[in-house]
PDB file of C-alpha atoms and ligand atoms in Angstrom:
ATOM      1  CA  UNK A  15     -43.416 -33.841   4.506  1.00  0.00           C
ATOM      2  CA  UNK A  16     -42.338 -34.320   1.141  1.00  0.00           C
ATOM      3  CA  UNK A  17     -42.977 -35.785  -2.410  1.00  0.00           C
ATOM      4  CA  UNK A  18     -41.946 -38.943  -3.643  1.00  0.00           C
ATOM      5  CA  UNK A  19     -38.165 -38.455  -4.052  1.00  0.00           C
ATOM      6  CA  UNK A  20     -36.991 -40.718  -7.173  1.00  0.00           C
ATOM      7  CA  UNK A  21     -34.111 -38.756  -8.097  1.00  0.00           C
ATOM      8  CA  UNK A  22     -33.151 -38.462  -4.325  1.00  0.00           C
ATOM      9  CA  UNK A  23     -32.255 -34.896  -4.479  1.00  0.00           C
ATOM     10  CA  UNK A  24     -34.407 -34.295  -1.602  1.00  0.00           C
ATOM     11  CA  UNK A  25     -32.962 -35.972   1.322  1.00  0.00           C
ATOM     12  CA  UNK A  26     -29.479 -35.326  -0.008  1.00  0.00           C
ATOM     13  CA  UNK A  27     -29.926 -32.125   0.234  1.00  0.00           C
ATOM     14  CA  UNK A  28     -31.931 -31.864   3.518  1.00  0.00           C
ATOM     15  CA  UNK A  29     -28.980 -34.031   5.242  1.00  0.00           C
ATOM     16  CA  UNK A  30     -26.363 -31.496   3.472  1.00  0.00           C
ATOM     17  CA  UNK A  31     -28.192 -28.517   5.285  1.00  0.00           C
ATOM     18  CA  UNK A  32     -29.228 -30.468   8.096  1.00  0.00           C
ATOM     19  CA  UNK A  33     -26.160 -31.981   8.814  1.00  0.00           C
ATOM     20  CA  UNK A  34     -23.341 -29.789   7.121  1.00  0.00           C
ATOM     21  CA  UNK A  35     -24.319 -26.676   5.947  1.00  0.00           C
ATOM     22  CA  UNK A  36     -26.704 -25.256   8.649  1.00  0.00           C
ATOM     23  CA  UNK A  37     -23.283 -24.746  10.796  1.00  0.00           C
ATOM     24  CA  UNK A  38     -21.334 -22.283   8.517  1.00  0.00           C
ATOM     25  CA  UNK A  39     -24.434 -20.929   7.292  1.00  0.00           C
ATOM     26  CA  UNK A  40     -25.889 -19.745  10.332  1.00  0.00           C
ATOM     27  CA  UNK A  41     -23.804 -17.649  11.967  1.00  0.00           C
ATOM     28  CA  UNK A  42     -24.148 -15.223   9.162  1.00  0.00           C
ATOM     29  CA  UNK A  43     -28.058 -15.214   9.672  1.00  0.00           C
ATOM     30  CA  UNK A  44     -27.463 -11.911  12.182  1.00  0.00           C
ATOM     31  CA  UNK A  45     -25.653  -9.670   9.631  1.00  0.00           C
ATOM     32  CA  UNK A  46     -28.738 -10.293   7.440  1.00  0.00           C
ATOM     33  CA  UNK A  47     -31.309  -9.945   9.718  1.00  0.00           C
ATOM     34  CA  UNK A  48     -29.118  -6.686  10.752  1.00  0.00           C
ATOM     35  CA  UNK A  49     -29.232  -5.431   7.170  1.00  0.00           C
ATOM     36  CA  UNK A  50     -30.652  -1.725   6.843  1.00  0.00           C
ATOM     37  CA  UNK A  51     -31.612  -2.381   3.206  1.00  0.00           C
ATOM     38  CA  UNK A  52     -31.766  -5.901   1.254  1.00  0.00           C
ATOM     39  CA  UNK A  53     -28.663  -7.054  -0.433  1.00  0.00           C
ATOM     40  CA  UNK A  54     -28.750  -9.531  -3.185  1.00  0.00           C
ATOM     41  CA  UNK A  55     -26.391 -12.836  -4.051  1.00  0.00           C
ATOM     42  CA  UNK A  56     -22.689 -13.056  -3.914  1.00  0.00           C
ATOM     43  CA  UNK A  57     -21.950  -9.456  -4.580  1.00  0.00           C
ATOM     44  CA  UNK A  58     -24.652  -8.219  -2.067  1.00  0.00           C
ATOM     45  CA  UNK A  59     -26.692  -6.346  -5.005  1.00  0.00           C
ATOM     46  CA  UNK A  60     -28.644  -3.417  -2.878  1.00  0.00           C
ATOM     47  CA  UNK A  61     -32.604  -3.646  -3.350  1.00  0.00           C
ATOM     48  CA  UNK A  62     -32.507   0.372  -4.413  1.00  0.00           C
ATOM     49  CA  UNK A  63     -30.962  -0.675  -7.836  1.00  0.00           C
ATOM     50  CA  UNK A  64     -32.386  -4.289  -8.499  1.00  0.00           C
ATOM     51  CA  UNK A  65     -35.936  -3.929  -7.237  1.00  0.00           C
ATOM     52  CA  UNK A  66     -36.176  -7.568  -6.761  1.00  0.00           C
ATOM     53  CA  UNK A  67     -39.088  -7.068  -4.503  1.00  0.00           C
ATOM     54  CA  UNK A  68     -42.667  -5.519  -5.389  1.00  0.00           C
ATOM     55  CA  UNK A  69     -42.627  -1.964  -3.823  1.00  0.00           C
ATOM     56  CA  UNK A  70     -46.290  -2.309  -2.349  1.00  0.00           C
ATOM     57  CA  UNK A  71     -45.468  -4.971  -0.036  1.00  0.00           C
ATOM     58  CA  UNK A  72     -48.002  -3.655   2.866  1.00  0.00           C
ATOM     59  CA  UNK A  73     -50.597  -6.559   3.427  1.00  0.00           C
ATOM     60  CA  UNK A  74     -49.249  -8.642   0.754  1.00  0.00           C
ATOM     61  CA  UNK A  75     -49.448 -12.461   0.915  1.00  0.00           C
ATOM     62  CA  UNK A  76     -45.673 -13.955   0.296  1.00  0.00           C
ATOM     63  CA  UNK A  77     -43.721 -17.012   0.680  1.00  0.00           C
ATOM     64  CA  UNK A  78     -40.277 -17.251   0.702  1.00  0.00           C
ATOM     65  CA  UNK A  79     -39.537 -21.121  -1.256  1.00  0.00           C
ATOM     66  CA  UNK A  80     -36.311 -22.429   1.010  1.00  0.00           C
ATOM     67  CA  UNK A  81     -36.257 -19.276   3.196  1.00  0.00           C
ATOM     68  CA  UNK A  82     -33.277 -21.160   5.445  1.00  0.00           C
ATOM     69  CA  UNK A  83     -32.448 -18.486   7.923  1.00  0.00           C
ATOM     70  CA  UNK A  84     -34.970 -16.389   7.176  1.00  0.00           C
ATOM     71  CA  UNK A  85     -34.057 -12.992   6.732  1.00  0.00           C
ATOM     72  CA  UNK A  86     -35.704 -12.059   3.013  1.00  0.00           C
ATOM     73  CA  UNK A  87     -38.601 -12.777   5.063  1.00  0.00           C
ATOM     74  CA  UNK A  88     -38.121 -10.863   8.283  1.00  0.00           C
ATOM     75  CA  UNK A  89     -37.074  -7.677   5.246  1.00  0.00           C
ATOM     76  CA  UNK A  90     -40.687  -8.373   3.395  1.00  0.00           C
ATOM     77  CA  UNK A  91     -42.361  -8.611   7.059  1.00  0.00           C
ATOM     78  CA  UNK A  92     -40.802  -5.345   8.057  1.00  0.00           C
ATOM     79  CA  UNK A  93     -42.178  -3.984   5.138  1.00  0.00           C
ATOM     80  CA  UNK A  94     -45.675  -4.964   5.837  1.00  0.00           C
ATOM     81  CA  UNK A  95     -46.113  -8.428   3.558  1.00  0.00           C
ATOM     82  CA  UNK A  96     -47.666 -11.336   5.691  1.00  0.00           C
ATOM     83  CA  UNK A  97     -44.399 -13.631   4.709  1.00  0.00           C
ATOM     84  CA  UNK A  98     -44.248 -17.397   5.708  1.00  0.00           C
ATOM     85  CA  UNK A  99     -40.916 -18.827   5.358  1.00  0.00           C
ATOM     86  CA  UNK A 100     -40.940 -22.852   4.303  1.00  0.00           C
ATOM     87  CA  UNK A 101     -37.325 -24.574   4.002  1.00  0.00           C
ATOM     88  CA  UNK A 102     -36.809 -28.282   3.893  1.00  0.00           C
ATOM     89  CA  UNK A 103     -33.867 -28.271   7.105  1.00  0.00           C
ATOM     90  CA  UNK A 104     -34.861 -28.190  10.681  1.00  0.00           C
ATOM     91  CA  UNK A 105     -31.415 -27.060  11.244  1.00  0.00           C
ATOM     92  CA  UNK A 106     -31.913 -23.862   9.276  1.00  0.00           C
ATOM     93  CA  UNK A 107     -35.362 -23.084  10.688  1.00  0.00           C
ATOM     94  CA  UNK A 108     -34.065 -23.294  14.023  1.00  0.00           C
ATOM     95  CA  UNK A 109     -31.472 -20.782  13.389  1.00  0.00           C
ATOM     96  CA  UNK A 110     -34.623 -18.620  11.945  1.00  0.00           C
ATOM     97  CA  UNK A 111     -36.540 -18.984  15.041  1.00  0.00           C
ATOM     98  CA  UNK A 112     -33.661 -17.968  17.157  1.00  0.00           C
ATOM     99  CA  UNK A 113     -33.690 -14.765  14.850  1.00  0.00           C
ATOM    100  CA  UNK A 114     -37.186 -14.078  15.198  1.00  0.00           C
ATOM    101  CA  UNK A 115     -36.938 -14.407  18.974  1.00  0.00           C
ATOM    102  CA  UNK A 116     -33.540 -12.037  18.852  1.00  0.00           C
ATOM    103  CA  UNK A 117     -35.051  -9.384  16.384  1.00  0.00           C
ATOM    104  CA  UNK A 118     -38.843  -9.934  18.184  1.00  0.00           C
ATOM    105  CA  UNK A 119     -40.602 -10.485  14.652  1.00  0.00           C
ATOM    106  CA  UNK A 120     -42.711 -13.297  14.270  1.00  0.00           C
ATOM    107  CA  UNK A 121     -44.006 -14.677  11.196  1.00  0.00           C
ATOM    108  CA  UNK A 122     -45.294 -18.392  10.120  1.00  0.00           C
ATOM    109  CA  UNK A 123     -41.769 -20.902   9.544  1.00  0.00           C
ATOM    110  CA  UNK A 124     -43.123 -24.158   7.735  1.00  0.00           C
ATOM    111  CA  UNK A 125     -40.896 -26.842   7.602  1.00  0.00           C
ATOM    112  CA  UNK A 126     -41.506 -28.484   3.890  1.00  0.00           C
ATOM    113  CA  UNK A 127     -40.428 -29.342   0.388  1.00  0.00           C
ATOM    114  CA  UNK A 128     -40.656 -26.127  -2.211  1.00  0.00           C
ATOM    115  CA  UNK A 129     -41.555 -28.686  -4.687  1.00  0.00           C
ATOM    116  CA  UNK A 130     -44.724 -29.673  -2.828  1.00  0.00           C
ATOM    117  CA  UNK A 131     -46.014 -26.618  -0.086  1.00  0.00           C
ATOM    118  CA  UNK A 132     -48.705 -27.425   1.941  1.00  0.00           C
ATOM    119  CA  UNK A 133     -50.607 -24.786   0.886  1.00  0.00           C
ATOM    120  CA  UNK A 134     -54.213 -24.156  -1.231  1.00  0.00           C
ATOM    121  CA  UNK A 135     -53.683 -22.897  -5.276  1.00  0.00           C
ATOM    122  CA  UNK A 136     -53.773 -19.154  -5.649  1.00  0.00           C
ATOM    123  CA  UNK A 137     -52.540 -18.368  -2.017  1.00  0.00           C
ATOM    124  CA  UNK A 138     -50.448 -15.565  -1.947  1.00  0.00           C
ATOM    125  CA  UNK A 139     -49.811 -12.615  -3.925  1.00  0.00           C
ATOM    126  CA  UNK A 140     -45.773 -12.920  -4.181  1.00  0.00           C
ATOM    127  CA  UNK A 141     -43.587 -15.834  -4.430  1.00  0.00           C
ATOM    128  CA  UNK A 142     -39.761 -15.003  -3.541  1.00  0.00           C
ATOM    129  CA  UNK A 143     -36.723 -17.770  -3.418  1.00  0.00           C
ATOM    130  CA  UNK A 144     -32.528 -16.225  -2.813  1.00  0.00           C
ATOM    131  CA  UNK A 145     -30.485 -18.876  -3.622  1.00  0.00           C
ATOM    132  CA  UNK A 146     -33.429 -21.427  -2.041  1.00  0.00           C
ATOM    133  CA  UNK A 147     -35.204 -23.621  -4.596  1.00  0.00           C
ATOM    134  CA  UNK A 148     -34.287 -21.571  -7.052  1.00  0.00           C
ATOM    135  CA  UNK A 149     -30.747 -23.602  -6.842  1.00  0.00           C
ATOM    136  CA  UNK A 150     -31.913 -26.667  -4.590  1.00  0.00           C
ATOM    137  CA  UNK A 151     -35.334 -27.888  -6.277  1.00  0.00           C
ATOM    138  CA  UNK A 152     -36.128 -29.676  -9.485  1.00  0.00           C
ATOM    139  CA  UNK A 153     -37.243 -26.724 -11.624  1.00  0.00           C
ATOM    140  CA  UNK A 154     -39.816 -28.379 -13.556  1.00  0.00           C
ATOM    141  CA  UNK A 155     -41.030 -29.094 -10.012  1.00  0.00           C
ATOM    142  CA  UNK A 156     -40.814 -25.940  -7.765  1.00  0.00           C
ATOM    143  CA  UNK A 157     -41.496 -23.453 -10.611  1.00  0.00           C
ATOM    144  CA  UNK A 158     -44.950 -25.049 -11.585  1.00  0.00           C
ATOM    145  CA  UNK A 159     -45.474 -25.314  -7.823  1.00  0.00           C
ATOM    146  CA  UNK A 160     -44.883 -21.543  -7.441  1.00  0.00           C
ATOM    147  CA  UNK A 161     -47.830 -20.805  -9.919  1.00  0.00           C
ATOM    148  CA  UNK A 162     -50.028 -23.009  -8.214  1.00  0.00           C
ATOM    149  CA  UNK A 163     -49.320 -21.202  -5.192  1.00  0.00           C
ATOM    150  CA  UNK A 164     -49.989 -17.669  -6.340  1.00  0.00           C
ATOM    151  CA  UNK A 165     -52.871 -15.871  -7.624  1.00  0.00           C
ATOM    152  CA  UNK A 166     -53.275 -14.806 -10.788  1.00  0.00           C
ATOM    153  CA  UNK A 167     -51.747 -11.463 -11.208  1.00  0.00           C
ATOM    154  CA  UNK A 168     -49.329 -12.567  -8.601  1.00  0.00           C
ATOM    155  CA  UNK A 169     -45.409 -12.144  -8.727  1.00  0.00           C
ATOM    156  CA  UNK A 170     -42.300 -14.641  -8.636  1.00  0.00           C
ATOM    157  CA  UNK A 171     -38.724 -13.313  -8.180  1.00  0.00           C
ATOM    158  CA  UNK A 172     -35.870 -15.152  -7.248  1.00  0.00           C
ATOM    159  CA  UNK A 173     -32.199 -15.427  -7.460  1.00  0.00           C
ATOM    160  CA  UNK A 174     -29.889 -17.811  -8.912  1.00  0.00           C
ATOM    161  CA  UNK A 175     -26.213 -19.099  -9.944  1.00  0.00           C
ATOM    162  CA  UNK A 176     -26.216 -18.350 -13.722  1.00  0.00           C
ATOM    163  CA  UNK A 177     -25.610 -20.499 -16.292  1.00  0.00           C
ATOM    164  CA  UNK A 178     -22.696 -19.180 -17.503  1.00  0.00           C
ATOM    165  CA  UNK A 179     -20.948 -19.841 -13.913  1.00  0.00           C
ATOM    166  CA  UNK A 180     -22.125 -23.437 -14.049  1.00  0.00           C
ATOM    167  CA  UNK A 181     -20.753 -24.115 -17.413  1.00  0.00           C
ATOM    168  CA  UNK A 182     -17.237 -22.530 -15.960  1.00  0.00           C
ATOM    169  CA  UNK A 183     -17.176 -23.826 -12.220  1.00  0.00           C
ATOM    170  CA  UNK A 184     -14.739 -25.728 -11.779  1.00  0.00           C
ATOM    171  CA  UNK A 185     -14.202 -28.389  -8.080  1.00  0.00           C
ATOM    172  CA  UNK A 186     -12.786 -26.952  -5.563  1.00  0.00           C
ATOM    173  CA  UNK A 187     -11.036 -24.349  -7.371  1.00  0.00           C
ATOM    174  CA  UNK A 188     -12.249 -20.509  -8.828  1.00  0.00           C
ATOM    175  CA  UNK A 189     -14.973 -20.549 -11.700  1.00  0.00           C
ATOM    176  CA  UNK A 190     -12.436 -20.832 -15.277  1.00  0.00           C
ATOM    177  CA  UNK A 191     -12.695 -18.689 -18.048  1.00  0.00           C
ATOM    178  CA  UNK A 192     -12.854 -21.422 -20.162  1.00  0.00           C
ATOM    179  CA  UNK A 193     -16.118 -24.021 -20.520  1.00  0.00           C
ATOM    180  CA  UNK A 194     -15.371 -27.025 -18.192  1.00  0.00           C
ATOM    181  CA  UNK A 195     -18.654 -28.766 -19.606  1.00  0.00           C
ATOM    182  CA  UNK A 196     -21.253 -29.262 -21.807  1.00  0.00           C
ATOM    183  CA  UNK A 197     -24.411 -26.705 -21.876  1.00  0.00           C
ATOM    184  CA  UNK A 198     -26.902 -29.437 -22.721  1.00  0.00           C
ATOM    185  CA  UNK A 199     -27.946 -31.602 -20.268  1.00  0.00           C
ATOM    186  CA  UNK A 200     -26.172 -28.668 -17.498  1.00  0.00           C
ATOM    187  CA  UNK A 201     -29.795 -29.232 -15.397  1.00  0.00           C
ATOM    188  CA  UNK A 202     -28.122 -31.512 -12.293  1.00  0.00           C
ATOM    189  CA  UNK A 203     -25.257 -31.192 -10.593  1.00  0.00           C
ATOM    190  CA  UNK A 204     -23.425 -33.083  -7.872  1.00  0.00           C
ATOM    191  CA  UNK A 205     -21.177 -31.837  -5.196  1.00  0.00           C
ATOM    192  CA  UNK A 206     -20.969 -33.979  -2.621  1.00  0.00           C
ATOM    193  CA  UNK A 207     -23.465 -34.807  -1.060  1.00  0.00           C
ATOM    194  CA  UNK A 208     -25.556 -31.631  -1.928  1.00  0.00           C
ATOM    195  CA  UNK A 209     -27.498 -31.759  -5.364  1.00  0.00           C
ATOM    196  CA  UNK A 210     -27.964 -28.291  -7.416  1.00  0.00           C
ATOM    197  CA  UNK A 211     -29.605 -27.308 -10.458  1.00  0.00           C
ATOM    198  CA  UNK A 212     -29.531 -25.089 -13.312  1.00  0.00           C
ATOM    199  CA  UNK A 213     -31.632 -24.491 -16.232  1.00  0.00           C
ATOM    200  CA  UNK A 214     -30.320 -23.218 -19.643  1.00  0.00           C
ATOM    201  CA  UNK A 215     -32.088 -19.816 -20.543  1.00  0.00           C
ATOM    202  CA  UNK A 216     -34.114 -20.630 -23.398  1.00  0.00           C
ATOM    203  CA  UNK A 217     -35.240 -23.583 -21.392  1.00  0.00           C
ATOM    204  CA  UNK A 218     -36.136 -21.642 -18.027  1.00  0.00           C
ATOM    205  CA  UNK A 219     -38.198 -19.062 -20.495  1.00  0.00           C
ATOM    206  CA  UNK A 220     -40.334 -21.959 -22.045  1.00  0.00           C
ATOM    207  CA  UNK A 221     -41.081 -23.609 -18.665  1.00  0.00           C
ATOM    208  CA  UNK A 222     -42.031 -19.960 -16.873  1.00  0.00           C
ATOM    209  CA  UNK A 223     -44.413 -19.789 -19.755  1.00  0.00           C
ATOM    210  CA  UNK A 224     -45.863 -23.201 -19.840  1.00  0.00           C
ATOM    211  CA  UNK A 225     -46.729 -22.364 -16.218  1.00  0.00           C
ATOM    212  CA  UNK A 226     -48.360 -19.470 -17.264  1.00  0.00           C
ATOM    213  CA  UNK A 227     -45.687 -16.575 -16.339  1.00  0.00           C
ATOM    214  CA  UNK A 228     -45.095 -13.496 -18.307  1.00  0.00           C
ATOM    215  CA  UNK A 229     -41.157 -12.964 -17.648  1.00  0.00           C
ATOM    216  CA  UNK A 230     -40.752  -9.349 -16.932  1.00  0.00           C
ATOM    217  CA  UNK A 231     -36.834  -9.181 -16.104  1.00  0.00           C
ATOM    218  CA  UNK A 232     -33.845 -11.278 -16.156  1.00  0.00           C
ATOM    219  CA  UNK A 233     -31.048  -9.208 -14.649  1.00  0.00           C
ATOM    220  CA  UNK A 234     -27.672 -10.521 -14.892  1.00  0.00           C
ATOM    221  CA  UNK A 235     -25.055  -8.911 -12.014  1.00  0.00           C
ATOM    222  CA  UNK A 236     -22.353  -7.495 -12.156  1.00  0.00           C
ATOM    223  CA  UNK A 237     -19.691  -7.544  -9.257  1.00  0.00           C
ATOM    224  CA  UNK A 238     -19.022  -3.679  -8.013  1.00  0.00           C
ATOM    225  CA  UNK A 239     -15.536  -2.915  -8.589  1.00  0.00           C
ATOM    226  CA  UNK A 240     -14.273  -2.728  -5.556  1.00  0.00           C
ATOM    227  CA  UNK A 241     -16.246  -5.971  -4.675  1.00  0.00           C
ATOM    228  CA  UNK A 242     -16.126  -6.524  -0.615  1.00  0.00           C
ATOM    229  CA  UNK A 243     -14.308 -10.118  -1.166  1.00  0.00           C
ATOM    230  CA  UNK A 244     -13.700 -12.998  -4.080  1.00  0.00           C
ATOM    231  CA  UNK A 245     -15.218 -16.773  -3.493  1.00  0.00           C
ATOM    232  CA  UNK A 246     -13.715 -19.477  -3.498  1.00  0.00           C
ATOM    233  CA  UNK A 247     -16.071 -20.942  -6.588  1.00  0.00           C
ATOM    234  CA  UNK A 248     -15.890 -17.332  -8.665  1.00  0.00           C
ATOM    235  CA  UNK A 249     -13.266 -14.546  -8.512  1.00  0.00           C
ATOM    236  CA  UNK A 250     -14.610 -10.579  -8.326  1.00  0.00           C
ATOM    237  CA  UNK A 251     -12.541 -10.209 -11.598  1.00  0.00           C
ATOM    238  CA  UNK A 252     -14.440 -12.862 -13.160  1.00  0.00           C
ATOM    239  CA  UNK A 253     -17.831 -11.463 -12.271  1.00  0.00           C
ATOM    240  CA  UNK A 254     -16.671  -8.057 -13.643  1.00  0.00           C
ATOM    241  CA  UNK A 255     -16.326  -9.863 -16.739  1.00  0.00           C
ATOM    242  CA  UNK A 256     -19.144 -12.372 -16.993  1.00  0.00           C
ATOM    243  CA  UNK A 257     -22.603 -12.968 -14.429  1.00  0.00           C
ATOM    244  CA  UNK A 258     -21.729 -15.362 -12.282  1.00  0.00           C
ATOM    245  CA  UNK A 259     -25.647 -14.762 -10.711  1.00  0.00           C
ATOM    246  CA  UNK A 260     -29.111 -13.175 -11.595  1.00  0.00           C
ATOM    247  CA  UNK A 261     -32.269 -12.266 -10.451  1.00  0.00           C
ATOM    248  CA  UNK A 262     -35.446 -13.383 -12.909  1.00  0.00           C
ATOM    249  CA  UNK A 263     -38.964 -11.787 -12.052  1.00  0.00           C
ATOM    250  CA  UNK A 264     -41.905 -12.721 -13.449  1.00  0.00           C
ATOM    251  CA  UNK A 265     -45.570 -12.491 -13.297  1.00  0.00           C
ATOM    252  CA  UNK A 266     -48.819 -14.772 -13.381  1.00  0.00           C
ATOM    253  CA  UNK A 267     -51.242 -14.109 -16.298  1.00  0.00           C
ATOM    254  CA  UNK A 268     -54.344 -13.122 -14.814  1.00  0.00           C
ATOM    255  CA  UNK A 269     -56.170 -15.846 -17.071  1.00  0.00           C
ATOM    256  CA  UNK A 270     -55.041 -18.702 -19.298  1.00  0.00           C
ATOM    257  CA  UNK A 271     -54.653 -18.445 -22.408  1.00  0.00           C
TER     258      UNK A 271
HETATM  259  C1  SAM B  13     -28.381 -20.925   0.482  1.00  0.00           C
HETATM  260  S1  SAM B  13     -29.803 -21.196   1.498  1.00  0.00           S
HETATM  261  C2  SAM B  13     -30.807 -19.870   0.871  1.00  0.00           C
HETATM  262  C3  SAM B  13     -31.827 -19.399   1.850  1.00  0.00           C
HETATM  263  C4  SAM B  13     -31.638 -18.003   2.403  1.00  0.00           C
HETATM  264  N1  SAM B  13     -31.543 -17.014   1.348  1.00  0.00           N
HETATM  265  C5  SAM B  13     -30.430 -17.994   3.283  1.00  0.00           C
HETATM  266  O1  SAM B  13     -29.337 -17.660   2.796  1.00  0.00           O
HETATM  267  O2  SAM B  13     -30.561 -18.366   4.467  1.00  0.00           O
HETATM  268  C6  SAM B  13     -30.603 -22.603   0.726  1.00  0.00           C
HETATM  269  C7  SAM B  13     -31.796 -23.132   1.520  1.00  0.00           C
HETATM  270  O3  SAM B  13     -32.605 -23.939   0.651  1.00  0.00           O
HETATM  271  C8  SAM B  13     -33.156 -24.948   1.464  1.00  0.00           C
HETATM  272  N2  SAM B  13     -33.688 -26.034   0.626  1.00  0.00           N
HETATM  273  C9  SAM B  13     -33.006 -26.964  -0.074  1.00  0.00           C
HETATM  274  N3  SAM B  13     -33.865 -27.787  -0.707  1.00  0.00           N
HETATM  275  C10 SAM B  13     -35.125 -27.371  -0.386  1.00  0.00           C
HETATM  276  C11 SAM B  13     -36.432 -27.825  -0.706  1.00  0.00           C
HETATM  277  N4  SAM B  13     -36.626 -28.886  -1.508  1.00  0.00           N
HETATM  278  N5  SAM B  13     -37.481 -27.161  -0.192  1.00  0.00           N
HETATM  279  C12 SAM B  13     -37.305 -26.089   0.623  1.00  0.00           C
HETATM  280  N6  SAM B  13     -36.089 -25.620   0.963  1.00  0.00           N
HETATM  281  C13 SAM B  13     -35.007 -26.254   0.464  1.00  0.00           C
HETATM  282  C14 SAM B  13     -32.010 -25.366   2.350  1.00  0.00           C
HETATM  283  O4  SAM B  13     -32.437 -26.086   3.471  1.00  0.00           O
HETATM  284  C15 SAM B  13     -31.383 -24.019   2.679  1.00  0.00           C
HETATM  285  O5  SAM B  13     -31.895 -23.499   3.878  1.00  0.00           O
END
């Protein structure tokens, strides 16, 4: 099911959803399913003013990279996409299925490592990950894996802590307004059990492009003021003042070079 793991990233995490995070998680998995319009991240960013997703979805060929409960996917089925959902925890895909079977939408769950899909090069026409690989995968695995994956001319989006927040967060207590830690060498970080990771900017631009990506947006959120709650890792206030998350879209050259 899955590469090689010499950093052991992988089965820590799969045992942290498997075993620990699937419980809390799921129950939320009907409000999103619910959702009249797609919300985005911590501060539930509505679709109609981030346009994370392609607006000609109809017969488009996506996968969702760590789709865990599945409801970006059951959004981009509803609006047309064939979506397959892949996610490393059999926990989390169970809670999918029971979804599916609830909301009576089918569509393909593969259970599988983002940094190694079981799927040919040039496969689909849109690549999406919320908060899935894009914070639980190597990136210098899963982001060359996503351009394998899509066609050229095809479209990656996904959502992510920022890293900003990762440079303030602080262990068990609200993101600081002062830097807890060093920028360089930020990529890995260990909570836990669970294993995240975040890329500097300047380095998540070169390796998009040495994959072959043209970067079309990097949108960096702002919490609505009201916001609907705080977190216990970042504050509303503090998102006011700084992105705590942010969406990055890009798109496959049509040809190398
Ligand atoms: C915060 S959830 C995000 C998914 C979805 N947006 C949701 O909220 O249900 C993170 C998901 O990433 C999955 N994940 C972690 N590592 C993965 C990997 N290497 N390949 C695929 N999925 C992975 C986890 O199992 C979990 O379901």
């Amino acid at each position: 099911m899955t590469t090689p793991d010499h950093a052991g990233h992988l089965e820590r995490n799969r045992r942290h959803w498997d075993e620990h995070a699937a419980a809390w998680h799921g129950p939320l998995a009907r409000q999103h399913w619910s959702a009249p319009e797609p919300r985005w991240g911590l501060w539930a960013s509505p679709e109609s003013q981030v346009s994370m997703l392609p607006g000609d979805l109809a017969g488009q060929r996506v996968i969702e990279l760590g789709c865990g409960t599945g409801y970006v996917s059951a959004w981009l089925a509803r609006a047309g996409a064939r979506t397959v959902g892949l996610d490393l925890s059999r926990r989390q895909l169970a809670t999918a299925r029971a979804m599916q079977a609830e909301f009576d939408l089918g569509f393909p769950l593969v259970l599988g490592n983002a940094e190694h899909v079981p799927f040919a090069d040039g496969t689909f026409d849109f690549a999406i990950s919320d908060y899935g690989a894009s914070l639980w995968c190597d990136p210098y695995r899963w982001i060359p894996e996503a351009a394998r994956l899509l066609r050229p001319g095809g479209r990656l989006a996904f959502t992510r802590r920022s890293p900003l927040f990762a440079l303030c967060a602080q262990s068990g207590a609200p993101a600081s307004t002062s830097l807890q830690r060093a920028q360089f060498g930020l990529l890995r970080a260990e909570a836990g059990m669970a294993v995240e990771f975040t890329l500097g900017h300047g380095e998540m631009v070169r390796l998009l492009r040495s994959c072959g990506f043209v970067i079309e947006d990097l949108i960096e959120i702002q919490a609505p003021d009201p916001a609907h709650r705080d977190y216990l890792e970042v504050s509303a206030d503090w998102s006011r003042r700084w992105p705590s998350e942010e969406i990055w879209k890009a798109r496959l050259a049509r040809s190398a070079g």
